CSV table of C-alpha atoms in Angstrom, one decimal:
chain,number,residue,atom,x,y,z
A,1,UNK,CA,-0.1,0.0,0.1
A,2,UNK,CA,1.6,3.3,-1.0
A,3,UNK,CA,-1.1,5.6,0.5
A,4,UNK,CA,-1.1,5.6,4.4
A,5,UNK,CA,-3.6,8.2,5.5
A,6,UNK,CA,-7.0,7.3,6.4
A,7,UNK,CA,-9.8,9.3,7.7
A,8,UNK,CA,-13.2,8.3,9.4
A,9,UNK,CA,-16.2,8.4,7.0
A,10,UNK,CA,-18.2,10.8,9.1
A,11,UNK,CA,-19.5,8.6,12.1
A,12,UNK,CA,-19.8,5.4,10.3
A,13,UNK,CA,-16.8,3.7,11.9
A,14,UNK,CA,-15.6,3.1,8.4
A,15,UNK,CA,-12.0,4.2,7.6
A,16,UNK,CA,-11.5,5.4,4.0
A,17,UNK,CA,-8.5,7.0,2.0
A,18,UNK,CA,-8.3,10.5,1.1
A,19,UNK,CA,-9.6,10.1,-2.3
A,20,UNK,CA,-12.9,8.1,-3.6
A,21,UNK,CA,-12.7,6.4,-6.9
A,22,UNK,CA,-15.7,7.3,-9.0
A,23,UNK,CA,-17.0,4.0,-10.5
A,24,UNK,CA,-18.9,5.8,-13.3
A,25,UNK,CA,-16.4,5.0,-15.8
A,26,UNK,CA,-16.8,1.2,-15.5
A,27,UNK,CA,-18.8,0.0,-18.5
A,28,UNK,CA,-18.8,3.4,-20.0
A,29,UNK,CA,-15.3,4.8,-21.0
A,30,UNK,CA,-13.5,1.7,-19.9
A,31,UNK,CA,-14.3,-2.0,-20.7
A,32,UNK,CA,-14.4,-4.9,-18.2
A,33,UNK,CA,-10.8,-5.8,-18.8
A,34,UNK,CA,-9.7,-2.5,-18.1
A,35,UNK,CA,-11.9,-2.0,-15.2
A,36,UNK,CA,-10.4,-5.1,-13.7
A,37,UNK,CA,-7.0,-3.8,-13.8
A,38,UNK,CA,-7.9,-0.5,-12.5
A,39,UNK,CA,-9.7,-2.0,-9.6
A,40,UNK,CA,-6.7,-4.3,-8.6
A,41,UNK,CA,-4.3,-1.2,-9.0
A,42,UNK,CA,-6.6,0.9,-6.8
A,43,UNK,CA,-6.5,-1.7,-4.1
A,44,UNK,CA,-2.8,-2.3,-4.3
A,45,UNK,CA,-2.3,1.7,-4.0
A,46,UNK,CA,-4.7,2.0,-1.1
A,47,UNK,CA,-7.3,3.5,-3.0
A,48,UNK,CA,-9.7,1.3,-1.9
A,49,UNK,CA,-13.1,3.3,-1.5
A,50,UNK,CA,-15.1,2.8,-4.5
A,51,UNK,CA,-18.3,4.6,-5.3
A,52,UNK,CA,-20.9,3.9,-8.0
A,53,UNK,CA,-24.7,4.1,-8.6
A,54,UNK,CA,-27.3,1.8,-10.0
A,55,UNK,CA,-27.7,4.1,-12.8
A,56,UNK,CA,-24.2,4.2,-14.0
A,57,UNK,CA,-23.9,4.3,-17.1
A,58,UNK,CA,-27.3,4.5,-18.6
A,59,UNK,CA,-26.9,7.3,-20.3
A,60,UNK,CA,-24.3,5.5,-22.7
A,61,UNK,CA,-25.8,4.3,-26.3
A,62,UNK,CA,-26.5,0.8,-25.7
A,63,UNK,CA,-26.6,0.7,-21.9
A,64,UNK,CA,-29.6,0.3,-19.6
A,65,UNK,CA,-27.9,1.1,-16.3
A,66,UNK,CA,-26.4,-1.3,-13.9
A,67,UNK,CA,-23.3,-1.7,-16.0
A,68,UNK,CA,-20.7,-0.3,-13.3
A,69,UNK,CA,-22.1,-2.4,-10.5
A,70,UNK,CA,-22.2,-5.6,-12.6
A,71,UNK,CA,-18.7,-4.9,-13.7
A,72,UNK,CA,-17.5,-4.4,-10.0
A,73,UNK,CA,-19.5,-7.5,-9.0
A,74,UNK,CA,-17.9,-9.6,-11.7
A,75,UNK,CA,-14.5,-8.2,-10.2
A,76,UNK,CA,-15.5,-9.0,-6.7
A,77,UNK,CA,-16.4,-12.7,-7.7
A,78,UNK,CA,-13.1,-13.2,-9.7
A,79,UNK,CA,-10.8,-11.4,-7.3
A,80,UNK,CA,-12.0,-12.3,-3.9
A,81,UNK,CA,-11.5,-9.0,-2.8
A,82,UNK,CA,-14.6,-7.8,-1.3
A,83,UNK,CA,-13.2,-7.3,2.2
A,84,UNK,CA,-10.5,-5.2,0.7
A,85,UNK,CA,-12.8,-2.6,-0.6
A,86,UNK,CA,-15.3,0.0,1.1
A,87,UNK,CA,-18.3,-0.1,-1.5
A,88,UNK,CA,-20.6,2.7,-2.0
A,89,UNK,CA,-23.7,2.8,-4.4
A,90,UNK,CA,-26.6,4.9,-4.8
A,91,UNK,CA,-30.6,4.8,-5.5
A,92,UNK,CA,-33.2,7.0,-6.7
A,93,UNK,CA,-32.4,8.1,-10.3
A,94,UNK,CA,-34.4,6.7,-13.0
A,95,UNK,CA,-33.6,3.3,-14.2
A,96,UNK,CA,-36.7,2.9,-16.4
A,97,UNK,CA,-40.5,3.4,-16.5
A,98,UNK,CA,-41.6,3.5,-12.7
A,99,UNK,CA,-38.0,2.9,-11.6
A,100,UNK,CA,-36.9,6.1,-9.8
A,101,UNK,CA,-37.3,8.0,-6.5
A,102,UNK,CA,-36.9,7.0,-2.7
A,103,UNK,CA,-40.4,5.4,-2.1
A,104,UNK,CA,-40.2,2.3,0.4
A,105,UNK,CA,-41.1,-0.4,-2.2
A,106,UNK,CA,-38.9,1.0,-4.9
A,107,UNK,CA,-35.8,1.3,-2.5
A,108,UNK,CA,-36.4,-2.5,-1.6
A,109,UNK,CA,-36.4,-3.4,-5.2
A,110,UNK,CA,-33.4,-1.3,-6.0
A,111,UNK,CA,-31.2,-2.6,-3.1
A,112,UNK,CA,-31.9,-6.3,-4.1
A,113,UNK,CA,-31.1,-5.3,-7.7
A,114,UNK,CA,-27.6,-3.8,-6.6
A,115,UNK,CA,-26.7,-6.7,-4.3
A,116,UNK,CA,-27.2,-9.1,-7.1
A,117,UNK,CA,-25.3,-7.2,-9.5
A,118,UNK,CA,-22.7,-6.4,-7.1
A,119,UNK,CA,-22.4,-10.1,-6.1
A,120,UNK,CA,-22.2,-9.0,-2.5
A,121,UNK,CA,-24.5,-9.4,0.8
A,122,UNK,CA,-23.9,-6.0,2.1
A,123,UNK,CA,-23.3,-2.5,0.8
A,124,UNK,CA,-20.9,-0.5,2.7
A,125,UNK,CA,-22.5,2.9,2.0
A,126,UNK,CA,-26.1,3.3,0.4
A,127,UNK,CA,-27.0,6.8,-0.7
A,128,UNK,CA,-29.9,8.6,-1.8
A,129,UNK,CA,-28.8,9.7,-5.4
A,130,UNK,CA,-31.3,12.7,-5.5
A,131,UNK,CA,-33.7,13.9,-3.0
A,132,UNK,CA,-37.4,12.8,-3.8
A,133,UNK,CA,-39.7,15.4,-2.6
A,134,UNK,CA,-42.9,13.3,-3.5
A,135,UNK,CA,-41.9,10.8,-0.8
A,136,UNK,CA,-41.9,11.7,2.7
A,137,UNK,CA,-38.4,11.9,4.3
A,138,UNK,CA,-39.5,9.6,7.1
A,139,UNK,CA,-40.8,6.8,5.0
A,140,UNK,CA,-37.3,6.7,3.1
A,141,UNK,CA,-35.6,6.8,6.2
A,142,UNK,CA,-37.5,4.1,7.9
A,143,UNK,CA,-36.9,1.9,4.9
A,144,UNK,CA,-33.1,2.5,5.0
A,145,UNK,CA,-33.0,1.7,8.8
A,146,UNK,CA,-34.8,-1.5,8.2
A,147,UNK,CA,-32.2,-2.4,5.5
A,148,UNK,CA,-29.2,-1.5,8.0
A,149,UNK,CA,-31.0,-3.8,10.6
A,150,UNK,CA,-31.1,-6.6,8.1
A,151,UNK,CA,-27.6,-6.3,7.5
A,152,UNK,CA,-28.1,-5.2,3.9
A,153,UNK,CA,-26.6,-1.8,4.2
A,154,UNK,CA,-24.0,-0.7,6.9
A,155,UNK,CA,-24.5,3.1,6.7
A,156,UNK,CA,-26.6,5.5,4.4
A,157,UNK,CA,-25.8,8.9,2.8
A,158,UNK,CA,-27.4,11.5,0.8
A,159,UNK,CA,-26.5,13.1,-2.5
A,160,UNK,CA,-27.9,16.4,-4.2
A,161,UNK,CA,-29.9,17.5,-1.3
A,162,UNK,CA,-30.1,21.0,-0.2
A,163,UNK,CA,-29.1,22.3,3.1
A,164,UNK,CA,-32.6,22.6,4.1
A,165,UNK,CA,-33.8,19.1,3.2
A,166,UNK,CA,-30.7,17.4,4.7
A,167,UNK,CA,-31.3,19.2,8.1
A,168,UNK,CA,-34.7,18.1,7.9
A,169,UNK,CA,-33.9,14.4,7.2
A,170,UNK,CA,-31.2,14.5,9.9
A,171,UNK,CA,-33.8,16.0,12.5
A,172,UNK,CA,-36.6,13.4,11.6
A,173,UNK,CA,-33.8,10.7,12.2
A,174,UNK,CA,-32.9,12.1,15.7
A,175,UNK,CA,-36.5,12.5,16.8
A,176,UNK,CA,-37.7,9.0,15.4
A,177,UNK,CA,-34.7,7.0,16.4
A,178,UNK,CA,-33.9,6.0,12.7
A,179,UNK,CA,-30.6,5.5,11.1
A,180,UNK,CA,-29.4,8.9,9.8
A,181,UNK,CA,-27.5,10.2,6.7
A,182,UNK,CA,-23.8,9.7,7.9
A,183,UNK,CA,-22.5,11.2,4.6
A,184,UNK,CA,-23.1,13.9,2.1
A,185,UNK,CA,-22.1,13.8,-1.9
A,186,UNK,CA,-22.5,17.3,-3.0
A,187,UNK,CA,-21.0,19.0,-6.2
A,188,UNK,CA,-17.7,20.7,-5.1
A,189,UNK,CA,-14.4,21.9,-6.5
A,190,UNK,CA,-12.1,25.0,-6.8
A,191,UNK,CA,-14.6,26.6,-9.3
A,192,UNK,CA,-17.8,25.4,-8.0
A,193,UNK,CA,-17.5,26.5,-4.3
A,194,UNK,CA,-20.4,28.7,-3.3
A,195,UNK,CA,-23.5,26.0,-3.0
A,196,UNK,CA,-21.5,23.9,-0.9
A,197,UNK,CA,-19.8,26.6,1.3
A,198,UNK,CA,-22.9,28.6,1.6
A,199,UNK,CA,-25.1,26.0,3.5
A,200,UNK,CA,-24.4,22.5,3.2
A,201,UNK,CA,-20.9,22.5,4.7
A,202,UNK,CA,-22.3,24.0,8.1
A,203,UNK,CA,-24.8,21.2,8.1
A,204,UNK,CA,-21.9,18.6,7.5
A,205,UNK,CA,-19.8,20.1,10.2
A,206,UNK,CA,-22.5,20.5,12.6
A,207,UNK,CA,-23.8,16.8,12.3
A,208,UNK,CA,-20.3,15.3,11.9
A,209,UNK,CA,-21.0,13.9,8.3
A,210,UNK,CA,-18.5,12.4,6.1
A,211,UNK,CA,-18.2,14.5,2.8
A,212,UNK,CA,-17.4,12.7,-0.6
A,213,UNK,CA,-17.7,15.4,-3.2
A,214,UNK,CA,-18.2,14.9,-6.9
A,215,UNK,CA,-17.1,16.8,-10.0
A,216,UNK,CA,-13.8,17.4,-7.9
A,217,UNK,CA,-12.2,18.3,-11.3
A,218,UNK,CA,-14.8,20.3,-12.7
A,219,UNK,CA,-15.2,17.8,-15.6
A,220,UNK,CA,-11.7,17.9,-16.1
A,221,UNK,CA,-11.2,21.7,-16.3
A,222,UNK,CA,-9.2,22.0,-13.3
A,223,UNK,CA,-6.5,19.4,-15.0
A,224,UNK,CA,-5.5,22.2,-17.0
A,225,UNK,CA,-6.3,20.6,-20.4
A,226,UNK,CA,-9.1,23.2,-21.6
A,227,UNK,CA,-7.2,26.6,-21.8
A,228,UNK,CA,-8.6,28.1,-25.1
A,229,UNK,CA,-11.8,27.6,-27.1
A,230,UNK,CA,-10.0,25.3,-29.4
A,231,UNK,CA,-9.3,22.7,-26.6
A,232,UNK,CA,-13.1,22.0,-26.5
A,233,UNK,CA,-12.6,19.4,-29.1
A,234,UNK,CA,-10.3,17.4,-26.6
A,235,UNK,CA,-13.1,15.3,-25.1
A,236,UNK,CA,-16.9,14.5,-25.7
A,237,UNK,CA,-17.7,17.0,-23.0
A,238,UNK,CA,-15.4,19.7,-23.9
A,239,UNK,CA,-17.8,22.1,-25.3
A,240,UNK,CA,-19.8,22.0,-22.1
A,241,UNK,CA,-16.8,22.4,-20.0
A,242,UNK,CA,-15.3,25.4,-22.0
A,243,UNK,CA,-18.8,27.1,-21.9
A,244,UNK,CA,-19.1,26.8,-18.2
A,245,UNK,CA,-15.5,27.2,-16.8
A,246,UNK,CA,-13.4,29.1,-19.5
A,247,UNK,CA,-13.9,32.6,-18.3
A,248,UNK,CA,-12.0,35.4,-16.3
A,249,UNK,CA,-12.5,33.4,-13.0
A,250,UNK,CA,-11.6,30.1,-14.5
A,251,UNK,CA,-8.5,31.2,-16.0
A,252,UNK,CA,-7.5,33.1,-12.7
A,253,UNK,CA,-8.1,29.6,-10.8
A,254,UNK,CA,-5.7,27.9,-13.6
A,255,UNK,CA,-2.9,30.4,-13.2
A,256,UNK,CA,-3.2,29.9,-9.5
A,257,UNK,CA,-3.1,26.0,-10.0
A,258,UNK,CA,-0.2,26.5,-12.5
A,259,UNK,CA,1.9,28.2,-10.0
A,260,UNK,CA,1.2,26.1,-6.7
A,261,UNK,CA,1.9,23.1,-9.0
A,262,UNK,CA,5.2,24.5,-10.1
A,263,UNK,CA,6.2,25.2,-6.5
A,264,UNK,CA,5.4,21.8,-5.4
A,265,UNK,CA,6.7,19.8,-8.6
A,266,UNK,CA,3.2,18.6,-9.0
A,267,UNK,CA,0.4,18.8,-11.6
A,268,UNK,CA,-2.7,21.1,-11.7
A,269,UNK,CA,-4.9,18.0,-10.9
A,270,UNK,CA,-3.0,17.0,-7.9
A,271,UNK,CA,-3.1,20.6,-6.6
A,272,UNK,CA,-6.7,20.7,-7.3
A,273,UNK,CA,-7.6,17.8,-5.1
A,274,UNK,CA,-5.0,18.5,-2.4
A,275,UNK,CA,-6.8,21.8,-1.8
A,276,UNK,CA,-10.0,19.8,-1.4
A,277,UNK,CA,-8.4,17.2,0.9
A,278,UNK,CA,-6.9,19.9,3.0
A,279,UNK,CA,-10.7,21.6,3.8
A,280,UNK,CA,-11.5,20.5,7.2
A,281,UNK,CA,-15.2,19.3,6.2
A,282,UNK,CA,-14.0,17.3,3.0
A,283,UNK,CA,-13.3,13.8,3.9
A,284,UNK,CA,-12.4,12.4,0.2
A,285,UNK,CA,-13.1,13.8,-3.3
A,286,UNK,CA,-14.5,11.6,-5.7
A,287,UNK,CA,-12.4,11.3,-8.9
A,288,UNK,CA,-12.2,9.1,-11.9
A,289,UNK,CA,-9.5,7.7,-14.1
A,290,UNK,CA,-9.5,5.5,-17.4
A,291,UNK,CA,-5.8,4.4,-17.4
A,292,UNK,CA,-3.3,3.2,-15.0
A,293,UNK,CA,-0.9,6.1,-15.8
A,294,UNK,CA,-3.5,8.7,-14.6
A,295,UNK,CA,-4.1,6.3,-11.4
A,296,UNK,CA,-0.5,7.1,-10.7
A,297,UNK,CA,-1.2,11.0,-10.8
A,298,UNK,CA,-4.0,10.4,-8.5
A,299,UNK,CA,-2.0,8.4,-5.9
A,300,UNK,CA,0.3,11.4,-5.7
A,301,UNK,CA,-2.6,14.0,-5.2
A,302,UNK,CA,-3.6,11.8,-2.2
A,303,UNK,CA,-0.3,12.3,-0.4
A,304,UNK,CA,0.4,15.9,-1.5
A,305,UNK,CA,0.3,18.3,1.5
A,306,UNK,CA,-0.2,22.2,0.3
A,307,UNK,CA,1.3,24.8,2.7
A,308,UNK,CA,-1.1,27.4,4.1
A,309,UNK,CA,0.2,30.0,1.6
A,310,UNK,CA,-0.6,27.6,-1.3
A,311,UNK,CA,-4.1,27.0,0.1
A,312,UNK,CA,-4.7,30.8,0.5
A,313,UNK,CA,-3.5,31.5,-3.0
A,314,UNK,CA,-5.9,29.1,-4.6
A,315,UNK,CA,-8.7,30.1,-2.2
A,316,UNK,CA,-8.3,33.7,-3.1
A,317,UNK,CA,-7.9,33.1,-6.9
A,318,UNK,CA,-11.2,31.0,-6.9
A,319,UNK,CA,-13.1,33.5,-4.4
A,320,UNK,CA,-16.7,34.1,-5.6
């Protein structure tokens, strides 16, 4: 194991590395064979916290959802490494007609489907992928609570909840003696700071939640590969990235990343992730790669410690 720092995932009792690996690439931009080699390497490097969702990667042509879980399940069966990883998945985003949301009967169906695809008896962290305003929070929490008592799930988390709804859910859990959301999965990175910092962060800190943020590299923008409009052609999502991030503030952030990267003999990607890891409320940013060489870059990000001066320079450049 090359990466030694571990953190408590909120109050779950589960220890995780300082980076979470995003399993959205499995069965989408990487095939099963490459996925297996990435998963083996992740365990070897001590980056054993894998986050996926039932809906990954339903958006890809020819897919119907469940591809990522299926590949992870096949790898678990072949490798026998279930006890070497912390496995997180999610429920709630539409999987087909009538298959979405957080109503009790649907969660029951979805968890069985996920367990079957993952070829495991227990999910370490089961997350509500998106708030379902049509289902009472208490009904959802009662179902999750039952799944924990049955041993199918170890802990539960919330993704894409507003600060108000997350607070309300935590209050209901406390009042009703139900399992509570122990983690939060929000969008957060050097560019997209405001929503998390202006409300969700306070809720997370107040309640001791583990935070595993997604889009930690702003869809690749913070790696520095999109610096001009022409760079949009570098990937399928390039147009959207350039449109959203390539502006005065975005370029200011890239300049600060370049400067701090040079001072630390690191890359902008490593610095962008290290800045997040250094934030007291963040447990382990989620990041994905599609090759073993990219994985080496991530491993170094997990062990990069920025100075207070570095952190301040990045925070100022990205202020909103």
